[in-house]
XYZ file of C-alpha atoms in Angstrom:
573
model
C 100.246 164.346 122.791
C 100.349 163.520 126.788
C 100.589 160.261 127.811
C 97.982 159.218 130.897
C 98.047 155.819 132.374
C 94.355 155.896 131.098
C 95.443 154.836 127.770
C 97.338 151.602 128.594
C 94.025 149.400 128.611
C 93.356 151.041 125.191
C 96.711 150.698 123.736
C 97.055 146.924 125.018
C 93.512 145.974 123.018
C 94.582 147.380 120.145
C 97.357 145.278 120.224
C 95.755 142.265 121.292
C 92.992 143.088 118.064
C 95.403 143.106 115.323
C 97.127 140.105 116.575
C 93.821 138.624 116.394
C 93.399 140.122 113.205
C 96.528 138.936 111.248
C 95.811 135.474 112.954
C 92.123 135.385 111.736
C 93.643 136.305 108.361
C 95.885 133.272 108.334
C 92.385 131.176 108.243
C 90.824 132.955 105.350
C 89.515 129.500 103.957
C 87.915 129.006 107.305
C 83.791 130.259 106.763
C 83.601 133.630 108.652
C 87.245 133.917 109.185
C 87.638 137.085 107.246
C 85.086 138.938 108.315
C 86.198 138.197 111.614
C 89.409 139.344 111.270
C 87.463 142.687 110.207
C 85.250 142.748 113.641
C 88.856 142.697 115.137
C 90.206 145.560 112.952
C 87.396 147.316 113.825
C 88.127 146.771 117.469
C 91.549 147.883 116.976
C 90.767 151.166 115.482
C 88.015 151.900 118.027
C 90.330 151.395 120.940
C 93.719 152.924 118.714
C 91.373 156.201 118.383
C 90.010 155.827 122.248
C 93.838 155.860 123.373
C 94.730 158.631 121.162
C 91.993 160.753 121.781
C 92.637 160.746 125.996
C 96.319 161.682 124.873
C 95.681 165.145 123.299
C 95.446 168.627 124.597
C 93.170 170.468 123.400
C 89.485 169.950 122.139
C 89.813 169.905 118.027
C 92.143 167.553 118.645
C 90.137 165.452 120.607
C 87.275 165.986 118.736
C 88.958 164.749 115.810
C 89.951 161.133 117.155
C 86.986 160.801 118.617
C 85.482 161.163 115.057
C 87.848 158.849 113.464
C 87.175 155.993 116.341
C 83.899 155.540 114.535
C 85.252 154.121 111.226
C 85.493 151.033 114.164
C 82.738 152.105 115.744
C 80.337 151.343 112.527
C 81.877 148.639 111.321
C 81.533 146.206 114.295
C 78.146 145.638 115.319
C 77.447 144.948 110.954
C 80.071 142.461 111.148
C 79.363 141.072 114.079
C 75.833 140.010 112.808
C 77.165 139.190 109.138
C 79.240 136.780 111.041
C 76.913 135.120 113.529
C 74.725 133.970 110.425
C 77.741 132.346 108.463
C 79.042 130.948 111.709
C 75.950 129.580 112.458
C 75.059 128.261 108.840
C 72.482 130.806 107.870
C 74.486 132.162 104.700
C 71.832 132.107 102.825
C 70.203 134.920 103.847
C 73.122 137.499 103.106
C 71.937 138.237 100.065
C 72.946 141.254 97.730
C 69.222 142.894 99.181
C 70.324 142.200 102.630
C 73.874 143.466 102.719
C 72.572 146.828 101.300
C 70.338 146.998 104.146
C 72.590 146.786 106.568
C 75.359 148.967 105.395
C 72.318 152.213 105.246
C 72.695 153.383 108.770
C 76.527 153.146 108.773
C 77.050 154.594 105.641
C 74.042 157.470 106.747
C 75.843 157.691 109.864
C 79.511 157.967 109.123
C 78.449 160.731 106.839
C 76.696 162.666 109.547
C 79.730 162.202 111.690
C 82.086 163.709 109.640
C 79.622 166.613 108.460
C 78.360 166.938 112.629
C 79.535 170.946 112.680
C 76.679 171.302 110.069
C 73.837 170.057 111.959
C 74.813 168.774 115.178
C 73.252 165.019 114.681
C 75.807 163.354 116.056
C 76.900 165.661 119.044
C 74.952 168.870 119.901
C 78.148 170.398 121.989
C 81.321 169.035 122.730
C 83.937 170.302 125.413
C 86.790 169.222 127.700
C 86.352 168.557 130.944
C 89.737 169.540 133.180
C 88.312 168.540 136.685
C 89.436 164.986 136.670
C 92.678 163.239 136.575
C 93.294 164.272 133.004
C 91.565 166.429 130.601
C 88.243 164.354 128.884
C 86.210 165.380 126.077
C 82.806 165.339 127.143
C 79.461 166.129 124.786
C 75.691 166.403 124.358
C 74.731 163.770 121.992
C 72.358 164.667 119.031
C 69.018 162.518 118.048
C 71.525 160.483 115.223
C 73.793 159.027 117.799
C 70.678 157.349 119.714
C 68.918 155.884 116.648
C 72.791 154.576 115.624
C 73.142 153.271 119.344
C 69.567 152.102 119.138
C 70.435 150.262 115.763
C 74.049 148.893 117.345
C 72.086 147.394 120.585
C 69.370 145.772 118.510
C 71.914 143.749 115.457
C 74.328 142.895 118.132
C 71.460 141.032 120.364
C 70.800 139.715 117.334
C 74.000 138.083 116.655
C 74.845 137.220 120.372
C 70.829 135.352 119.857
C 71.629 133.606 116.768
C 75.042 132.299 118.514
C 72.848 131.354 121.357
C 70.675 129.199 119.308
C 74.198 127.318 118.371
C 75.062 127.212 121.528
C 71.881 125.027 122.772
C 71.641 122.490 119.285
C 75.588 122.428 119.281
C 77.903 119.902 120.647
C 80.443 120.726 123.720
C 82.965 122.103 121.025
C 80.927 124.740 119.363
C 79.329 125.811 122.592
C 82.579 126.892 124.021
C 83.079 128.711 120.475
C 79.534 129.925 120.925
C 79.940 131.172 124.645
C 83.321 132.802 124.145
C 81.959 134.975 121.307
C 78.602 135.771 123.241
C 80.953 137.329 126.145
C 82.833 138.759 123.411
C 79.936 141.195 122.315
C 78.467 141.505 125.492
C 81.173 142.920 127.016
C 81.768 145.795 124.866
C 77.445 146.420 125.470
C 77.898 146.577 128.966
C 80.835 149.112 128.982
C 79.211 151.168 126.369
C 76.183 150.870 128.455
C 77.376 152.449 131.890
C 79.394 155.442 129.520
C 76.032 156.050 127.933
C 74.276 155.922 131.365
C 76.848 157.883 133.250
C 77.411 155.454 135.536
C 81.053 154.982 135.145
C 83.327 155.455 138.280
C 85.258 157.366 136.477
C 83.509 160.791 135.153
C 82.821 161.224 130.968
C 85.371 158.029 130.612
C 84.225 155.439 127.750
C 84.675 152.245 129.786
C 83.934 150.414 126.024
C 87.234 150.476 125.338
C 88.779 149.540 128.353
C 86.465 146.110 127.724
C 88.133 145.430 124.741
C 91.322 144.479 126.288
C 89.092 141.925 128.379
C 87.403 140.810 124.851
C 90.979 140.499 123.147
C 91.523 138.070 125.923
C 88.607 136.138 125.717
C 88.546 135.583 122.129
C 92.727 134.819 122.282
C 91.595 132.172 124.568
C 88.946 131.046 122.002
C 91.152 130.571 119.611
C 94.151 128.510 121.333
C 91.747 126.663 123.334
C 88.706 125.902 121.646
C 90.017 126.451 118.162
C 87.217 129.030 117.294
C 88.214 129.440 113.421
C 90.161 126.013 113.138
C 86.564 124.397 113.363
C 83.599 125.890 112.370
C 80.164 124.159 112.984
C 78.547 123.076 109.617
C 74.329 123.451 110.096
C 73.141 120.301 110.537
C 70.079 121.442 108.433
C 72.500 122.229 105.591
C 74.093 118.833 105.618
C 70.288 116.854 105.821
C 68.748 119.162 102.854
C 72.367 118.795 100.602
C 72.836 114.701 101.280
C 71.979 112.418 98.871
C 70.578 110.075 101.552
C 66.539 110.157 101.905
C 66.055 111.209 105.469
C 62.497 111.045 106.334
C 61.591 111.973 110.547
C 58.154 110.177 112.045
C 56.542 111.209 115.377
C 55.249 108.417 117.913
C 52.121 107.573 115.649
C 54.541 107.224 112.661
C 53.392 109.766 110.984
C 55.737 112.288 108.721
C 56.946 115.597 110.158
C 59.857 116.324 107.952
C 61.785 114.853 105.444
C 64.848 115.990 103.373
C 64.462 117.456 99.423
C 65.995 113.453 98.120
C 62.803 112.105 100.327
C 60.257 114.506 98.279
C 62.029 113.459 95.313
C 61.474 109.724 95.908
C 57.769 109.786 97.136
C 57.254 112.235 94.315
C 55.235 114.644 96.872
C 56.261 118.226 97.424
C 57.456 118.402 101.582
C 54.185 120.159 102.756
C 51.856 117.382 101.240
C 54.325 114.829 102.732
C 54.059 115.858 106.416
C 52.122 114.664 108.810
C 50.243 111.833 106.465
C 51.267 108.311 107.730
C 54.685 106.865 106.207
C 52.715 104.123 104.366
C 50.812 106.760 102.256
C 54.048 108.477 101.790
C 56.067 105.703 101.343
C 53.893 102.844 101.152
C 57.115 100.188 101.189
C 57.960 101.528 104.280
C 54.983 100.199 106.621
C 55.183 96.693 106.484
C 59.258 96.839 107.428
C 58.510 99.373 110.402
C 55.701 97.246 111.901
C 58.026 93.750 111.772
C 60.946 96.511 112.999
C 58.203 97.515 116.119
C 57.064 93.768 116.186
C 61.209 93.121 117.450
C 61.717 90.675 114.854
C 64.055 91.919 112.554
C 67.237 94.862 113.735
C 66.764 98.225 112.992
C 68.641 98.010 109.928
C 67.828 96.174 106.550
C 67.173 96.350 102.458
C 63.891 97.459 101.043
C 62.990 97.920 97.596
C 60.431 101.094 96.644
C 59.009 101.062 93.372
C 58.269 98.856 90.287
C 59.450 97.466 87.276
C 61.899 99.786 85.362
C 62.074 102.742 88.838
C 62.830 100.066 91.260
C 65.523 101.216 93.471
C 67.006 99.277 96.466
C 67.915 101.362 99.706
C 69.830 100.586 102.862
C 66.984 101.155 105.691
C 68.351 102.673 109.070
C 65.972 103.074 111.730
C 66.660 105.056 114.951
C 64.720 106.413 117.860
C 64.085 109.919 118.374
C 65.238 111.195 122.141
C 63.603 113.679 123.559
C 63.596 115.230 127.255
C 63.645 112.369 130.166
C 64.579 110.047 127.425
C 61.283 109.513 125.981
C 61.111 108.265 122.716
C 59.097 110.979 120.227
C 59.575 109.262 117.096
C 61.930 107.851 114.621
C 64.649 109.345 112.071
C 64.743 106.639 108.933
C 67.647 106.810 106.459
C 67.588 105.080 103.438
C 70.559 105.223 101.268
C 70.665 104.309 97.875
C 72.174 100.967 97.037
C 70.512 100.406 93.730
C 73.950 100.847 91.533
C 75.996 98.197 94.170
C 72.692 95.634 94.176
C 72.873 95.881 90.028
C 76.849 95.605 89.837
C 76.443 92.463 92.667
C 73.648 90.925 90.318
C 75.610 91.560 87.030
C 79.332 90.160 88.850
C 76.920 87.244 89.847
C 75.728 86.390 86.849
C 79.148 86.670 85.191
C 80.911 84.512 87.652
C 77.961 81.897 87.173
C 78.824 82.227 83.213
C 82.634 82.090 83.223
C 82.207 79.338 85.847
C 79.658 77.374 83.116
C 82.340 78.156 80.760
C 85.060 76.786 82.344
C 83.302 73.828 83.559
C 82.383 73.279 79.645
C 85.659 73.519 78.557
C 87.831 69.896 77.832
C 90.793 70.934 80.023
C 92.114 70.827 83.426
C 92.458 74.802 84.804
C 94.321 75.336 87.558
C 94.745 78.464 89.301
C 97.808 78.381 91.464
C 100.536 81.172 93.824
C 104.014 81.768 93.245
C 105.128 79.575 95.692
C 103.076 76.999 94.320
C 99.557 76.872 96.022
C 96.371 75.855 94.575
C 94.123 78.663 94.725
C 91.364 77.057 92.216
C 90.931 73.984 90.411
C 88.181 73.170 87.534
C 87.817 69.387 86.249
C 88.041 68.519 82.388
C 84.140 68.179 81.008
C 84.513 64.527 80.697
C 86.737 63.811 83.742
C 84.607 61.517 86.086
C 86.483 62.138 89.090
C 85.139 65.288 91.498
C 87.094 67.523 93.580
C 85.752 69.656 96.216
C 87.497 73.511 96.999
C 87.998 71.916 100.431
C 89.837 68.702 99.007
C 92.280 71.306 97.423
C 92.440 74.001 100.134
C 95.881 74.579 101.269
C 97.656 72.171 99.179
C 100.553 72.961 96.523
C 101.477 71.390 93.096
C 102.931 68.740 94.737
C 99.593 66.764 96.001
C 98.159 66.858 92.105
C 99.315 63.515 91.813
C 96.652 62.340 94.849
C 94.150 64.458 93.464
C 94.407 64.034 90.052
C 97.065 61.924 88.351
C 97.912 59.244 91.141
C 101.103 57.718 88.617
C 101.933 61.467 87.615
C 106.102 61.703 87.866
C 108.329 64.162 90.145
C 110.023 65.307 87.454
C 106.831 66.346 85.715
C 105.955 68.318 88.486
C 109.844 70.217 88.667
C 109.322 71.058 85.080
C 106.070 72.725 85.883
C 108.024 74.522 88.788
C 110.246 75.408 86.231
C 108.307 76.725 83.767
C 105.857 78.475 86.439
C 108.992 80.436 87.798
C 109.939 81.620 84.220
C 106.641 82.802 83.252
C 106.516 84.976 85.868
C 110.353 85.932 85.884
C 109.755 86.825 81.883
C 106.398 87.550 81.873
C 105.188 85.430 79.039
C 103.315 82.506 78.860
C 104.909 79.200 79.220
C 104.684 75.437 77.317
C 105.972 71.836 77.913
C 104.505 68.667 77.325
C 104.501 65.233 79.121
C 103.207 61.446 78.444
C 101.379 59.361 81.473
C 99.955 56.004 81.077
C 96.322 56.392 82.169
C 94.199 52.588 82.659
C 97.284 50.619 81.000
C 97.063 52.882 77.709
C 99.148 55.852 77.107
C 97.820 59.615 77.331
C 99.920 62.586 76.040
C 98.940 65.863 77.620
C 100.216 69.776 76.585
C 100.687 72.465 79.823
C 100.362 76.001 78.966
C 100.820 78.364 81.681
C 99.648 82.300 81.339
C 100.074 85.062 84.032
C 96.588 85.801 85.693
C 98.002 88.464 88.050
C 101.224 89.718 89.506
C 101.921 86.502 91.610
C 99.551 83.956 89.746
C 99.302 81.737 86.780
C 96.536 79.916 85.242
C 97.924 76.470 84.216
C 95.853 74.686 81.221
C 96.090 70.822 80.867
C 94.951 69.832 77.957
C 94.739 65.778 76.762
C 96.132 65.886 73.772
C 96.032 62.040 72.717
C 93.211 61.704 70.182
C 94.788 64.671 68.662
C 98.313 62.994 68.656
C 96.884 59.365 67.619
C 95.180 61.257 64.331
C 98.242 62.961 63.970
C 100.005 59.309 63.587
C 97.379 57.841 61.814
C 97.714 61.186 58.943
C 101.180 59.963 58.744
C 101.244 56.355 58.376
C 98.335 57.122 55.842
C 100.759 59.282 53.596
C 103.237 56.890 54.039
C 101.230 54.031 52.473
C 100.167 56.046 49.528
C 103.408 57.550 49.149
C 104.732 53.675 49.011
C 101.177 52.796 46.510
C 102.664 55.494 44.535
C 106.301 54.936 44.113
C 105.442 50.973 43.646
C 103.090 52.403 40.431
C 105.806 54.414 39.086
C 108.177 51.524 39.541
C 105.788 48.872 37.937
C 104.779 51.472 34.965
C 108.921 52.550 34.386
C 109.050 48.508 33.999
C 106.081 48.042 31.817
C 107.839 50.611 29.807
C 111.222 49.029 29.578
C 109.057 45.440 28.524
C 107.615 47.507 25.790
C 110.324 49.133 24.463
C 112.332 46.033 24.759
C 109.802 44.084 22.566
C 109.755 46.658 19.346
C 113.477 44.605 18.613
C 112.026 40.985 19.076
C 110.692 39.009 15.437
C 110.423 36.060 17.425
C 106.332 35.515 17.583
C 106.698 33.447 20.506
C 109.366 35.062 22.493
C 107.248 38.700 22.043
C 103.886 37.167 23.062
C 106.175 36.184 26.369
C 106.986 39.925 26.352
C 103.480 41.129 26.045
C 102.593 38.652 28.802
C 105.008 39.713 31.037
C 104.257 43.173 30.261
C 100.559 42.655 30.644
C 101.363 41.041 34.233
C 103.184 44.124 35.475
C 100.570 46.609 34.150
C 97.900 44.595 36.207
C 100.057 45.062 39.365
C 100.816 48.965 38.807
C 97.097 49.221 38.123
C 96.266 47.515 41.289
C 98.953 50.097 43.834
C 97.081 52.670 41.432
C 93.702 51.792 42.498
C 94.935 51.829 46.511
C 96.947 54.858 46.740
C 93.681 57.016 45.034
C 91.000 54.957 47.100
C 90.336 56.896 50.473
C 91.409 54.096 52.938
C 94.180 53.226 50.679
C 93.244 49.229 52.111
C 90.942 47.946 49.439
C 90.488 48.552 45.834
C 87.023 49.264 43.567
C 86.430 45.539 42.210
C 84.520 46.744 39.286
C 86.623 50.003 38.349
C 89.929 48.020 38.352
C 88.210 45.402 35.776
C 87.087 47.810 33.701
C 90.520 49.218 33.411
C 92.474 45.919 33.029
C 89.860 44.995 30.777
C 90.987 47.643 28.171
C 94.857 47.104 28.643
C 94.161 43.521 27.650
C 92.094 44.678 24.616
C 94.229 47.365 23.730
C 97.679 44.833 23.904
C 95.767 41.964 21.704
C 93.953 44.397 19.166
C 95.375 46.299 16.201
C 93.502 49.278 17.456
C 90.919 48.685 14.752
C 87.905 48.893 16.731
C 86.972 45.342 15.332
C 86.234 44.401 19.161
C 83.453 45.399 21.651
C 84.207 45.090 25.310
C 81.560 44.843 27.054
C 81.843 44.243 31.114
C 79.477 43.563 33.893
C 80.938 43.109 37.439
C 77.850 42.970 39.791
């Protein structure tokens, strides 16, 4: 191989390429990045064979590199395409159909290449050419190499058109991206063009080549200045017809002209019934808000509700004017979006804060929510507590100021025990008790405080008035202490009744034991009496008429010989 200057512009694309290449690699997540990278391998290979081919001497030599420059030389314009319609969002049209399709003529013609000695396609003759500078192969191209050229022209107008279209519905960004990669293919056209043509200023030299140094520069420049694979435009027709949002677009009568699959969905009308019928037969909720919107009464944003009873759904209702050229307004865009989920939860926390407030309200105690540091935050009133306090009467005050609100003889040092015990619930993270006595309207009141974490820095402290409680408490006991002391005065009376009656067995005396059975008589009516309190329920008073009845038989049963001789009959009422 010979080295000619003529191969430096080759050899410095092919360069340039792969470093594209390996870069474009590096953004393989990036949509289109990989098949980009293979545009620029392709590139590379076409210009490595170009640079090769003007190096050798002789024409099978030649002939050969300029058959391998077409495993470059088929791949780009395909790829170029294939990547124009994922760059520009049309992905959806690649299908498994498609991408046969467009691999026929390169796979048809990469066979005829390699096979041209057969039939002479591709190139009917082929020679060198020794009156220039250096020796060039020069041919006679066959009826296969037009339709292939034909085929290359027509798919890369295409994808230099499609990245057109981007360029004119794409912001400032993407039309740089879209620009550089239009120059990009046109280039390489317009060199291929004049070789073709046999214009060149140089005889039989392919001046496509030479442009992809120029292209390697362009699209390096893409790529560190306008970050051509670092951000990739997403079609905007992609995002409407995949949101959730109902997107519905009116001309100046109001009247539909497209709306987005989640607006079908909620008007229950397939898109090509939907358009061009007014938005009140579409959406009949729709027409009274846009006439007060038109009427200037209300902003361009607000809450509607679209259906009944059970499919009732609330929506968010954006409306904004649709620009067009000299800033005349053609229509409206409206976007609802969904809030029906949010309006329930607000309904539902509504309705449980109204509860739990009820509740709270209801309940006998004094609740106090209050900081760390000792700050009211909330403050609910005992049921029964006549006094009212307002959430601006305790704003901003501490633990300190309950007295004025609340207790107005409360003590200091009930307050530093509440301090105290605050500051050790949260330190130990368990609820906390104490109790204190206040004298309320000259009579004394005896309240419990129980204090239980509500969050990291806050307690709920519970007052409850604990003095009927207490004062039945009391009352229990001084009850069981008076029938204990019935009791034990019965026991005491009977164990002397007892001693009387054992006392008398000894006694012949008839006078002296009638004493005894008088005496013993007395005491039995006196344990019969604590007898009768300490089983009566208010242990004050005794059952008139039970109490004779049984005195009534310990008299007959101490006078009688247990003969049954006597009747007693007894009527207290």
């Amino acid at each position: 191989m010979v080295f000619h200057y003529i191969m430096l512009p080759a050899i410095f694309g092919t360069i340039v390429s792969l470093f594209i290449a390996v870069y474009a690699l590096r953004r393989r997540p990036t949509e289109g990045a990989g098949l980009f990278a293979v545009i620029m391998f392709g590139v590379a290979i076409w210009s490595f064979g170009s640079a090769i081919e003007a190096g050798m001497p002789d024409l099978m030599s030649m002939y050969f590199w300029a058959k391998f420059q077409y495993f470059g030389i088929l791949v780009v314009p395909t790829s170029c395409l294939v990547f124009s319609l994922k760059y520009t969002g049309r992905s959806r049209q690649l299908t498994p159909r498609n991408h046969v399709l467009l691999s026929i003529v390169p796979t048809v013609t990469s066979a005829l290449v390699w096979t041209n000695e057969y039939h002479g396609l591709i190139w009917r003759d082929v020679w060198v050419v020794t009156s220039g500078p250096v020796p060039l192969l020069d041919t006679i191209h066959g009826p296969a190499f037009w339709f292939h050229t034909a085929y290359s022209y027509l798919v890369l107008i295409a994808a230099a058109a499609l990245l057109l279209l981007r360029f004119f519905a794409s912001l400032k960004m993407y039309r740089k991206q879209a620009i550089t990669m239009v120059l990009a293919i046109a280039l390489p056209m317009i060199g291929n063009a004049l070789y073709i043509a046999g214009v060149a200023s140089l005889p039989r030299i392919d001046l496509t080549p030479f442009t992809f140094t120029l292209v390697g520069l362009i699209m390096a420049f893409g790529l560190f200045r306008f970050r051509l694979l670092d951000i990739v435009p997403i079609a905007r027709n992609v995002v409407i017809e995949t949101m959730n949002d109902v997107v519905v677009i009116l001309d100046a009568q109001n009247r539909v002209v497209d709306l987005n699959p989640s607006a079908a969905r909620l008007c229950a009308l397939k898109p090509s019934d939907a358009i061009g019928k007014p938005v009140e037969v579409v959406i009949p909720e729709l027409g009274p808000s846009l006439e007060t919107i038109a009427a200037g009464d209300t902003p361009t944003e607000g809450e509607i509700a679209i259906g009944e009873n059970h499919s009732r759904r609330h929506f968010n209702l954006h409306v904004s004017p649709l620009i067009g050229s000299g800033n005349r307004t053609m229509g409206q865009v409206l976007n609802l979006y969904d809030v029906t989920e949010k309006r329930e939860a607000e309904e539902a926390l509504q309705r449980s804060e109204f509860a739990n407030r009820a509740l709270l309200e209801a309940i006998p105690d004094l609740i106090v929510r209050v900081h760390r540091d000792g700050r009211i935050l909330d403050l609910v009133l005992p049921a029964a507590s006549v006094r009212t306090v307002t959430a601006d009467q305790y704003q901003d005050m501490t633990l300190d100021d309950l007295p004025r609100l609340l207790f107005e003889n409360l003590p200091v040092a009930v307050i530093d025990v509440g301090r105290q015990k605050l500051e050790q619930a949260m330190r130990d993270r368990k609820p906390s008790m104490f109790d204190f006595d206040l004298e309320v309207e000259g009579k004394q009141r005896y309240y419990e405080t129980r204090i239980v974490l509500s969050a990291q820095d806050e307690a709920i402290v519970i007052v409850r008035d604990t003095t009927d409680r207490q004062q039945a408490e009391e009352a229990r006991e001084k009850e069981m202490l008076l029938m204990e002391t019935h009791h034990r005065g019965k026991n005491n009376l009977q164990v002397v009744s007892s001693l009387l009656y054992l006392q008398s067995r000894d006694i012949k005396d008839e006078r002296i034991l009638q004493m005894f059975k008088d005496s013993q008589n007395r005491v039995r009516t006196m344990a019969l009496i604590h007898e009768q309190l300490y089983q009566s329920d208010e242990h004050k008073g005794v059952d008139f008429g039970g109490y004779v009845g049984s005195l009534s038989k310990s008299l007959v049963a101490s006078y009688t010989d247990g003969s049954g001789n006597v009747e007693l009959v007894v009527d207290t009422q």
